[in-house]
Amino acid sequence: MQHDEKLVSAAIQGDRLALQQLLKTEKEKLYRMAYTYVRDEDNALEIFQQTVLQAIESVHQIKEPEYFSTWLARICINKALSFLRKNKKLVILDEIEVRRAENQFSIDISEQLDMANALGLLPEKYKTALMLRFYQDFTVKQIAEVMDCPEGTVKTVIHRGLALLKKDLKGVYADEWQRDFN
């Protein structure tokens, strides 16, 4: 999301209301990003709060206002990765939750859970690139900024990440199709 550069500049200069307005527009995106990493509402909320706190404390360090969203995303991702390293746990939906979700919701929700679960199993670089590209609608250039790597590398990471997802999900849905067919 591209923000009004005047609003971002005002926030950088210390205008708390401008920063508050910017953070309000980013809050849902940041929470979803944190949740995708930790898969727990309370922990995602904690990461979101840490992200907002760090943004408030360090907004004056932004050098180019047009990168406000990527700057915030980078903080959120770093907080989520730090949380995962600190707690040394991989959070995956267990089978009971998936079954309950399948019974309560439509197939679309089930497919979204499968996708989120498969995404959660990917190595961090693939997960980050795919989340930013498809969940947050970041451009390749913005993702390169967040991941601190060349745009060509981002394109390769996205391509390989999609291939891994396709491979993982193909197995899930091929098994279901085989079971339903027999």
mmCIF file with all atom_site columns, C-alpha atoms in Angstrom:
data_model
loop_
_atom_site.group_PDB
_atom_site.id
_atom_site.type_symbol
_atom_site.label_atom_id
_atom_site.label_alt_id
_atom_site.label_comp_id
_atom_site.label_asym_id
_atom_site.label_entity_id
_atom_site.label_seq_id
_atom_site.pdbx_PDB_ins_code
_atom_site.Cartn_x
_atom_site.Cartn_y
_atom_site.Cartn_z
_atom_site.occupancy
_atom_site.B_iso_or_equiv
_atom_site.pdbx_formal_charge
_atom_site.auth_seq_id
_atom_site.auth_comp_id
_atom_site.auth_asym_id
_atom_site.auth_atom_id
_atom_site.pdbx_PDB_model_num
ATOM 1   C CA . MET A 1 1   ? 0.000   0.000   0.000  1.00 0.00 ? 1   MET A CA 1
ATOM 2   C CA . GLN A 1 2   ? 1.368   3.367   -0.986 1.00 0.00 ? 2   GLN A CA 1
ATOM 3   C CA . HIS A 1 3   ? 0.767   6.051   1.632  1.00 0.00 ? 3   HIS A CA 1
ATOM 4   C CA . ASP A 1 4   ? 0.568   9.787   1.248  1.00 0.00 ? 4   ASP A CA 1
ATOM 5   C CA . GLU A 1 5   ? 4.193   10.883  1.468  1.00 0.00 ? 5   GLU A CA 1
ATOM 6   C CA . LYS A 1 6   ? 3.202   14.100  3.266  1.00 0.00 ? 6   LYS A CA 1
ATOM 7   C CA . LEU A 1 7   ? 1.504   12.064  5.993  1.00 0.00 ? 7   LEU A CA 1
ATOM 8   C CA . VAL A 1 8   ? 4.535   9.779   6.319  1.00 0.00 ? 8   VAL A CA 1
ATOM 9   C CA . SER A 1 9   ? 6.862   12.789  6.383  1.00 0.00 ? 9   SER A CA 1
ATOM 10  C CA . ALA A 1 10  ? 4.762   14.355  9.134  1.00 0.00 ? 10  ALA A CA 1
ATOM 11  C CA . ALA A 1 11  ? 4.994   11.118  11.135 1.00 0.00 ? 11  ALA A CA 1
ATOM 12  C CA . ILE A 1 12  ? 8.771   11.055  10.654 1.00 0.00 ? 12  ILE A CA 1
ATOM 13  C CA . GLN A 1 13  ? 8.951   14.633  11.930 1.00 0.00 ? 13  GLN A CA 1
ATOM 14  C CA . GLY A 1 14  ? 7.144   13.613  15.126 1.00 0.00 ? 14  GLY A CA 1
ATOM 15  C CA . ASP A 1 15  ? 3.444   14.096  14.318 1.00 0.00 ? 15  ASP A CA 1
ATOM 16  C CA . ARG A 1 16  ? 1.878   11.371  16.478 1.00 0.00 ? 16  ARG A CA 1
ATOM 17  C CA . LEU A 1 17  ? -1.575  11.755  14.900 1.00 0.00 ? 17  LEU A CA 1
ATOM 18  C CA . ALA A 1 18  ? -0.124  11.172  11.442 1.00 0.00 ? 18  ALA A CA 1
ATOM 19  C CA . LEU A 1 19  ? 1.674   8.066   12.671 1.00 0.00 ? 19  LEU A CA 1
ATOM 20  C CA . GLN A 1 20  ? -1.483  6.859   14.385 1.00 0.00 ? 20  GLN A CA 1
ATOM 21  C CA . GLN A 1 21  ? -3.441  7.264   11.143 1.00 0.00 ? 21  GLN A CA 1
ATOM 22  C CA . LEU A 1 22  ? -0.774  5.370   9.180  1.00 0.00 ? 22  LEU A CA 1
ATOM 23  C CA . LEU A 1 23  ? -0.683  2.533   11.698 1.00 0.00 ? 23  LEU A CA 1
ATOM 24  C CA . LYS A 1 24  ? -4.482  2.236   11.605 1.00 0.00 ? 24  LYS A CA 1
ATOM 25  C CA . THR A 1 25  ? -4.370  1.642   7.865  1.00 0.00 ? 25  THR A CA 1
ATOM 26  C CA . GLU A 1 26  ? -1.687  -1.034  8.307  1.00 0.00 ? 26  GLU A CA 1
ATOM 27  C CA . LYS A 1 27  ? -3.002  -2.821  11.408 1.00 0.00 ? 27  LYS A CA 1
ATOM 28  C CA . GLU A 1 28  ? -4.970  -5.610  9.717  1.00 0.00 ? 28  GLU A CA 1
ATOM 29  C CA . LYS A 1 29  ? -2.147  -6.387  7.301  1.00 0.00 ? 29  LYS A CA 1
ATOM 30  C CA . LEU A 1 30  ? 0.419   -6.511  10.107 1.00 0.00 ? 30  LEU A CA 1
ATOM 31  C CA . TYR A 1 31  ? -1.742  -8.747  12.278 1.00 0.00 ? 31  TYR A CA 1
ATOM 32  C CA . ARG A 1 32  ? -2.374  -11.178 9.395  1.00 0.00 ? 32  ARG A CA 1
ATOM 33  C CA . MET A 1 33  ? 1.334   -11.278 8.639  1.00 0.00 ? 33  MET A CA 1
ATOM 34  C CA . ALA A 1 34  ? 2.193   -12.030 12.274 1.00 0.00 ? 34  ALA A CA 1
ATOM 35  C CA . TYR A 1 35  ? -0.542  -14.666 12.473 1.00 0.00 ? 35  TYR A CA 1
ATOM 36  C CA . THR A 1 36  ? 0.738   -16.411 9.362  1.00 0.00 ? 36  THR A CA 1
ATOM 37  C CA . TYR A 1 37  ? 4.066   -16.910 11.100 1.00 0.00 ? 37  TYR A CA 1
ATOM 38  C CA . VAL A 1 38  ? 2.970   -17.923 14.599 1.00 0.00 ? 38  VAL A CA 1
ATOM 39  C CA . ARG A 1 39  ? -0.512  -19.370 13.942 1.00 0.00 ? 39  ARG A CA 1
ATOM 40  C CA . ASP A 1 40  ? -1.821  -18.229 17.310 1.00 0.00 ? 40  ASP A CA 1
ATOM 41  C CA . GLU A 1 41  ? -4.057  -15.217 17.943 1.00 0.00 ? 41  GLU A CA 1
ATOM 42  C CA . ASP A 1 42  ? -2.488  -14.184 21.243 1.00 0.00 ? 42  ASP A CA 1
ATOM 43  C CA . ASN A 1 43  ? 1.070   -14.460 19.967 1.00 0.00 ? 43  ASN A CA 1
ATOM 44  C CA . ALA A 1 44  ? 0.162   -12.673 16.738 1.00 0.00 ? 44  ALA A CA 1
ATOM 45  C CA . LEU A 1 45  ? -1.355  -9.854  18.768 1.00 0.00 ? 45  LEU A CA 1
ATOM 46  C CA . GLU A 1 46  ? 1.798   -9.664  20.887 1.00 0.00 ? 46  GLU A CA 1
ATOM 47  C CA . ILE A 1 47  ? 3.967   -9.462  17.757 1.00 0.00 ? 47  ILE A CA 1
ATOM 48  C CA . PHE A 1 48  ? 1.662   -6.809  16.311 1.00 0.00 ? 48  PHE A CA 1
ATOM 49  C CA . GLN A 1 49  ? 1.968   -4.765  19.508 1.00 0.00 ? 49  GLN A CA 1
ATOM 50  C CA . GLN A 1 50  ? 5.756   -5.094  19.502 1.00 0.00 ? 50  GLN A CA 1
ATOM 51  C CA . THR A 1 51  ? 5.787   -3.992  15.863 1.00 0.00 ? 51  THR A CA 1
ATOM 52  C CA . VAL A 1 52  ? 3.702   -0.900  16.643 1.00 0.00 ? 52  VAL A CA 1
ATOM 53  C CA . LEU A 1 53  ? 5.869   -0.064  19.654 1.00 0.00 ? 53  LEU A CA 1
ATOM 54  C CA . GLN A 1 54  ? 9.064   -0.307  17.619 1.00 0.00 ? 54  GLN A CA 1
ATOM 55  C CA . ALA A 1 55  ? 7.481   1.752   14.833 1.00 0.00 ? 55  ALA A CA 1
ATOM 56  C CA . ILE A 1 56  ? 6.581   4.492   17.317 1.00 0.00 ? 56  ILE A CA 1
ATOM 57  C CA . GLU A 1 57  ? 10.073  4.462   18.791 1.00 0.00 ? 57  GLU A CA 1
ATOM 58  C CA . SER A 1 58  ? 11.950  4.471   15.502 1.00 0.00 ? 58  SER A CA 1
ATOM 59  C CA . VAL A 1 59  ? 9.742   6.193   12.906 1.00 0.00 ? 59  VAL A CA 1
ATOM 60  C CA . HIS A 1 60  ? 12.175  9.106   12.885 1.00 0.00 ? 60  HIS A CA 1
ATOM 61  C CA . GLN A 1 61  ? 14.789  6.807   11.314 1.00 0.00 ? 61  GLN A CA 1
ATOM 62  C CA . ILE A 1 62  ? 12.896  6.334   8.037  1.00 0.00 ? 62  ILE A CA 1
ATOM 63  C CA . LYS A 1 63  ? 14.918  7.955   5.287  1.00 0.00 ? 63  LYS A CA 1
ATOM 64  C CA . GLU A 1 64  ? 12.485  7.574   2.376  1.00 0.00 ? 64  GLU A CA 1
ATOM 65  C CA . PRO A 1 65  ? 8.753   7.987   3.067  1.00 0.00 ? 65  PRO A CA 1
ATOM 66  C CA . GLU A 1 66  ? 7.682   5.843   0.093  1.00 0.00 ? 66  GLU A CA 1
ATOM 67  C CA . TYR A 1 67  ? 9.084   2.763   1.883  1.00 0.00 ? 67  TYR A CA 1
ATOM 68  C CA . PHE A 1 68  ? 6.922   3.136   4.996  1.00 0.00 ? 68  PHE A CA 1
ATOM 69  C CA . SER A 1 69  ? 4.920   -0.063  4.315  1.00 0.00 ? 69  SER A CA 1
ATOM 70  C CA . THR A 1 70  ? 7.980   -2.141  3.561  1.00 0.00 ? 70  THR A CA 1
ATOM 71  C CA . TRP A 1 71  ? 9.689   -0.747  6.662  1.00 0.00 ? 71  TRP A CA 1
ATOM 72  C CA . LEU A 1 72  ? 6.723   -1.786  8.818  1.00 0.00 ? 72  LEU A CA 1
ATOM 73  C CA . ALA A 1 73  ? 6.536   -5.209  7.164  1.00 0.00 ? 73  ALA A CA 1
ATOM 74  C CA . ARG A 1 74  ? 10.213  -5.786  7.831  1.00 0.00 ? 74  ARG A CA 1
ATOM 75  C CA . ILE A 1 75  ? 9.744   -4.926  11.515 1.00 0.00 ? 75  ILE A CA 1
ATOM 76  C CA . CYS A 1 76  ? 6.789   -7.307  11.773 1.00 0.00 ? 76  CYS A CA 1
ATOM 77  C CA . ILE A 1 77  ? 8.602   -10.158 10.039 1.00 0.00 ? 77  ILE A CA 1
ATOM 78  C CA . ASN A 1 78  ? 11.686  -9.671  12.201 1.00 0.00 ? 78  ASN A CA 1
ATOM 79  C CA . LYS A 1 79  ? 9.542   -9.663  15.358 1.00 0.00 ? 79  LYS A CA 1
ATOM 80  C CA . ALA A 1 80  ? 7.757   -12.850 14.238 1.00 0.00 ? 80  ALA A CA 1
ATOM 81  C CA . LEU A 1 81  ? 11.013  -14.635 13.385 1.00 0.00 ? 81  LEU A CA 1
ATOM 82  C CA . SER A 1 82  ? 12.534  -13.511 16.654 1.00 0.00 ? 82  SER A CA 1
ATOM 83  C CA . PHE A 1 83  ? 9.517   -14.869 18.516 1.00 0.00 ? 83  PHE A CA 1
ATOM 84  C CA . LEU A 1 84  ? 9.794   -18.223 16.730 1.00 0.00 ? 84  LEU A CA 1
ATOM 85  C CA . ARG A 1 85  ? 13.525  -18.462 17.445 1.00 0.00 ? 85  ARG A CA 1
ATOM 86  C CA . LYS A 1 86  ? 13.005  -17.518 21.074 1.00 0.00 ? 86  LYS A CA 1
ATOM 87  C CA . ASN A 1 87  ? 10.242  -20.029 21.620 1.00 0.00 ? 87  ASN A CA 1
ATOM 88  C CA . LYS A 1 88  ? 11.795  -22.644 19.314 1.00 0.00 ? 88  LYS A CA 1
ATOM 89  C CA . LYS A 1 89  ? 8.508   -23.942 18.164 1.00 0.00 ? 89  LYS A CA 1
ATOM 90  C CA . LEU A 1 90  ? 6.846   -24.551 14.858 1.00 0.00 ? 90  LEU A CA 1
ATOM 91  C CA . VAL A 1 91  ? 3.133   -23.963 15.158 1.00 0.00 ? 91  VAL A CA 1
ATOM 92  C CA . ILE A 1 92  ? 1.058   -26.127 12.879 1.00 0.00 ? 92  ILE A CA 1
ATOM 93  C CA . LEU A 1 93  ? -2.685  -26.687 12.878 1.00 0.00 ? 93  LEU A CA 1
ATOM 94  C CA . ASP A 1 94  ? -3.314  -30.139 14.250 1.00 0.00 ? 94  ASP A CA 1
ATOM 95  C CA . GLU A 1 95  ? -5.574  -32.627 12.552 1.00 0.00 ? 95  GLU A CA 1
ATOM 96  C CA . ILE A 1 96  ? -8.484  -32.118 14.949 1.00 0.00 ? 96  ILE A CA 1
ATOM 97  C CA . GLU A 1 97  ? -8.656  -28.392 14.243 1.00 0.00 ? 97  GLU A CA 1
ATOM 98  C CA . VAL A 1 98  ? -8.601  -29.018 10.497 1.00 0.00 ? 98  VAL A CA 1
ATOM 99  C CA . ARG A 1 99  ? -11.416 -31.587 10.759 1.00 0.00 ? 99  ARG A CA 1
ATOM 100 C CA . ARG A 1 100 ? -13.463 -29.245 12.917 1.00 0.00 ? 100 ARG A CA 1
ATOM 101 C CA . ALA A 1 101 ? -12.909 -26.426 10.430 1.00 0.00 ? 101 ALA A CA 1
ATOM 102 C CA . GLU A 1 102 ? -13.901 -28.658 7.517  1.00 0.00 ? 102 GLU A CA 1
ATOM 103 C CA . ASN A 1 103 ? -17.127 -29.634 9.262  1.00 0.00 ? 103 ASN A CA 1
ATOM 104 C CA . GLN A 1 104 ? -18.068 -26.098 10.281 1.00 0.00 ? 104 GLN A CA 1
ATOM 105 C CA . PHE A 1 105 ? -17.065 -24.137 7.198  1.00 0.00 ? 105 PHE A CA 1
ATOM 106 C CA . SER A 1 106 ? -17.264 -24.410 3.459  1.00 0.00 ? 106 SER A CA 1
ATOM 107 C CA . ILE A 1 107 ? -14.648 -26.051 1.263  1.00 0.00 ? 107 ILE A CA 1
ATOM 108 C CA . ASP A 1 108 ? -13.161 -22.632 0.557  1.00 0.00 ? 108 ASP A CA 1
ATOM 109 C CA . ILE A 1 109 ? -12.185 -22.283 4.216  1.00 0.00 ? 109 ILE A CA 1
ATOM 110 C CA . SER A 1 110 ? -10.765 -25.794 4.187  1.00 0.00 ? 110 SER A CA 1
ATOM 111 C CA . GLU A 1 111 ? -8.670  -24.963 1.144  1.00 0.00 ? 111 GLU A CA 1
ATOM 112 C CA . GLN A 1 112 ? -7.483  -21.746 2.799  1.00 0.00 ? 112 GLN A CA 1
ATOM 113 C CA . LEU A 1 113 ? -6.430  -23.736 5.867  1.00 0.00 ? 113 LEU A CA 1
ATOM 114 C CA . ASP A 1 114 ? -4.566  -26.202 3.670  1.00 0.00 ? 114 ASP A CA 1
ATOM 115 C CA . MET A 1 115 ? -2.824  -23.318 1.930  1.00 0.00 ? 115 MET A CA 1
ATOM 116 C CA . ALA A 1 116 ? -1.955  -21.594 5.206  1.00 0.00 ? 116 ALA A CA 1
ATOM 117 C CA . ASN A 1 117 ? -0.701  -24.868 6.661  1.00 0.00 ? 117 ASN A CA 1
ATOM 118 C CA . ALA A 1 118 ? 1.429   -25.605 3.573  1.00 0.00 ? 118 ALA A CA 1
ATOM 119 C CA . LEU A 1 119 ? 2.751   -22.043 3.609  1.00 0.00 ? 119 LEU A CA 1
ATOM 120 C CA . GLY A 1 120 ? 3.648   -22.415 7.268  1.00 0.00 ? 120 GLY A CA 1
ATOM 121 C CA . LEU A 1 121 ? 5.791   -25.456 6.483  1.00 0.00 ? 121 LEU A CA 1
ATOM 122 C CA . LEU A 1 122 ? 7.909   -23.674 3.879  1.00 0.00 ? 122 LEU A CA 1
ATOM 123 C CA . PRO A 1 123 ? 11.393  -22.389 4.733  1.00 0.00 ? 123 PRO A CA 1
ATOM 124 C CA . GLU A 1 124 ? 11.309  -18.780 5.948  1.00 0.00 ? 124 GLU A CA 1
ATOM 125 C CA . LYS A 1 125 ? 12.581  -17.126 2.758  1.00 0.00 ? 125 LYS A CA 1
ATOM 126 C CA . TYR A 1 126 ? 9.849   -18.741 0.637  1.00 0.00 ? 126 TYR A CA 1
ATOM 127 C CA . LYS A 1 127 ? 7.131   -18.070 3.207  1.00 0.00 ? 127 LYS A CA 1
ATOM 128 C CA . THR A 1 128 ? 8.118   -14.424 3.536  1.00 0.00 ? 128 THR A CA 1
ATOM 129 C CA . ALA A 1 129 ? 8.289   -13.786 -0.201 1.00 0.00 ? 129 ALA A CA 1
ATOM 130 C CA . LEU A 1 130 ? 4.981   -15.520 -0.934 1.00 0.00 ? 130 LEU A CA 1
ATOM 131 C CA . MET A 1 131 ? 3.174   -13.819 1.957  1.00 0.00 ? 131 MET A CA 1
ATOM 132 C CA . LEU A 1 132 ? 4.351   -10.409 0.896  1.00 0.00 ? 132 LEU A CA 1
ATOM 133 C CA . ARG A 1 133 ? 3.520   -11.023 -2.761 1.00 0.00 ? 133 ARG A CA 1
ATOM 134 C CA . PHE A 1 134 ? 0.141   -12.731 -2.528 1.00 0.00 ? 134 PHE A CA 1
ATOM 135 C CA . TYR A 1 135 ? -1.262  -11.777 0.869  1.00 0.00 ? 135 TYR A CA 1
ATOM 136 C CA . GLN A 1 136 ? 0.059   -8.221  1.072  1.00 0.00 ? 136 GLN A CA 1
ATOM 137 C CA . ASP A 1 137 ? 0.228   -7.377  -2.664 1.00 0.00 ? 137 ASP A CA 1
ATOM 138 C CA . PHE A 1 138 ? 3.813   -6.117  -2.434 1.00 0.00 ? 138 PHE A CA 1
ATOM 139 C CA . THR A 1 139 ? 5.687   -5.628  -5.683 1.00 0.00 ? 139 THR A CA 1
ATOM 140 C CA . VAL A 1 140 ? 8.876   -7.571  -6.387 1.00 0.00 ? 140 VAL A CA 1
ATOM 141 C CA . LYS A 1 141 ? 10.822  -4.366  -5.767 1.00 0.00 ? 141 LYS A CA 1
ATOM 142 C CA . GLN A 1 142 ? 9.184   -3.880  -2.357 1.00 0.00 ? 142 GLN A CA 1
ATOM 143 C CA . ILE A 1 143 ? 9.817   -7.511  -1.416 1.00 0.00 ? 143 ILE A CA 1
ATOM 144 C CA . ALA A 1 144 ? 13.474  -7.109  -2.407 1.00 0.00 ? 144 ALA A CA 1
ATOM 145 C CA . GLU A 1 145 ? 13.643  -4.107  -0.063 1.00 0.00 ? 145 GLU A CA 1
ATOM 146 C CA . VAL A 1 146 ? 12.099  -6.053  2.838  1.00 0.00 ? 146 VAL A CA 1
ATOM 147 C CA . MET A 1 147 ? 14.216  -9.152  2.271  1.00 0.00 ? 147 MET A CA 1
ATOM 148 C CA . ASP A 1 148 ? 17.334  -7.107  1.498  1.00 0.00 ? 148 ASP A CA 1
ATOM 149 C CA . CYS A 1 149 ? 18.193  -8.978  -1.693 1.00 0.00 ? 149 CYS A CA 1
ATOM 150 C CA . PRO A 1 150 ? 18.156  -8.369  -5.475 1.00 0.00 ? 150 PRO A CA 1
ATOM 151 C CA . GLU A 1 151 ? 14.863  -8.378  -7.391 1.00 0.00 ? 151 GLU A CA 1
ATOM 152 C CA . GLY A 1 152 ? 16.016  -11.357 -9.475 1.00 0.00 ? 152 GLY A CA 1
ATOM 153 C CA . THR A 1 153 ? 16.518  -13.364 -6.307 1.00 0.00 ? 153 THR A CA 1
ATOM 154 C CA . VAL A 1 154 ? 13.006  -12.452 -5.167 1.00 0.00 ? 154 VAL A CA 1
ATOM 155 C CA . LYS A 1 155 ? 11.555  -13.668 -8.467 1.00 0.00 ? 155 LYS A CA 1
ATOM 156 C CA . THR A 1 156 ? 13.442  -16.955 -8.096 1.00 0.00 ? 156 THR A CA 1
ATOM 157 C CA . VAL A 1 157 ? 12.351  -17.377 -4.482 1.00 0.00 ? 157 VAL A CA 1
ATOM 158 C CA . ILE A 1 158 ? 8.706   -16.738 -5.420 1.00 0.00 ? 158 ILE A CA 1
ATOM 159 C CA . HIS A 1 159 ? 8.896   -19.193 -8.318 1.00 0.00 ? 159 HIS A CA 1
ATOM 160 C CA . ARG A 1 160 ? 10.512  -21.921 -6.211 1.00 0.00 ? 160 ARG A CA 1
ATOM 161 C CA . GLY A 1 161 ? 8.163   -21.261 -3.299 1.00 0.00 ? 161 GLY A CA 1
ATOM 162 C CA . LEU A 1 162 ? 5.146   -21.645 -5.576 1.00 0.00 ? 162 LEU A CA 1
ATOM 163 C CA . ALA A 1 163 ? 6.595   -24.888 -6.932 1.00 0.00 ? 163 ALA A CA 1
ATOM 164 C CA . LEU A 1 164 ? 7.012   -26.220 -3.382 1.00 0.00 ? 164 LEU A CA 1
ATOM 165 C CA . LEU A 1 165 ? 3.456   -25.205 -2.476 1.00 0.00 ? 165 LEU A CA 1
ATOM 166 C CA . LYS A 1 166 ? 2.091   -26.809 -5.617 1.00 0.00 ? 166 LYS A CA 1
ATOM 167 C CA . LYS A 1 167 ? 3.959   -30.006 -4.827 1.00 0.00 ? 167 LYS A CA 1
ATOM 168 C CA . ASP A 1 168 ? 2.707   -30.071 -1.218 1.00 0.00 ? 168 ASP A CA 1
ATOM 169 C CA . LEU A 1 169 ? -0.890  -29.224 -2.079 1.00 0.00 ? 169 LEU A CA 1
ATOM 170 C CA . LYS A 1 170 ? -1.000  -31.512 -5.092 1.00 0.00 ? 170 LYS A CA 1
ATOM 171 C CA . GLY A 1 171 ? -0.308  -34.422 -2.775 1.00 0.00 ? 171 GLY A CA 1
ATOM 172 C CA . VAL A 1 172 ? -3.128  -33.439 -0.414 1.00 0.00 ? 172 VAL A CA 1
ATOM 173 C CA . TYR A 1 173 ? -5.727  -32.980 -3.120 1.00 0.00 ? 173 TYR A CA 1
ATOM 174 C CA . ALA A 1 174 ? -4.531  -35.947 -5.190 1.00 0.00 ? 174 ALA A CA 1
ATOM 175 C CA . ASP A 1 175 ? -4.985  -38.173 -2.121 1.00 0.00 ? 175 ASP A CA 1
ATOM 176 C CA . GLU A 1 176 ? -8.504  -36.817 -1.568 1.00 0.00 ? 176 GLU A CA 1
ATOM 177 C CA . TRP A 1 177 ? -9.391  -37.276 -5.220 1.00 0.00 ? 177 TRP A CA 1
ATOM 178 C CA . GLN A 1 178 ? -8.055  -40.831 -5.173 1.00 0.00 ? 178 GLN A CA 1
ATOM 179 C CA . ARG A 1 179 ? -10.052 -41.621 -2.008 1.00 0.00 ? 179 ARG A CA 1
ATOM 180 C CA . ASP A 1 180 ? -13.247 -40.103 -3.406 1.00 0.00 ? 180 ASP A CA 1
ATOM 181 C CA . PHE A 1 181 ? -12.791 -41.835 -6.767 1.00 0.00 ? 181 PHE A CA 1
ATOM 182 C CA . ASN A 1 182 ? -12.397 -45.323 -5.214 1.00 0.00 ? 182 ASN A CA 1
#
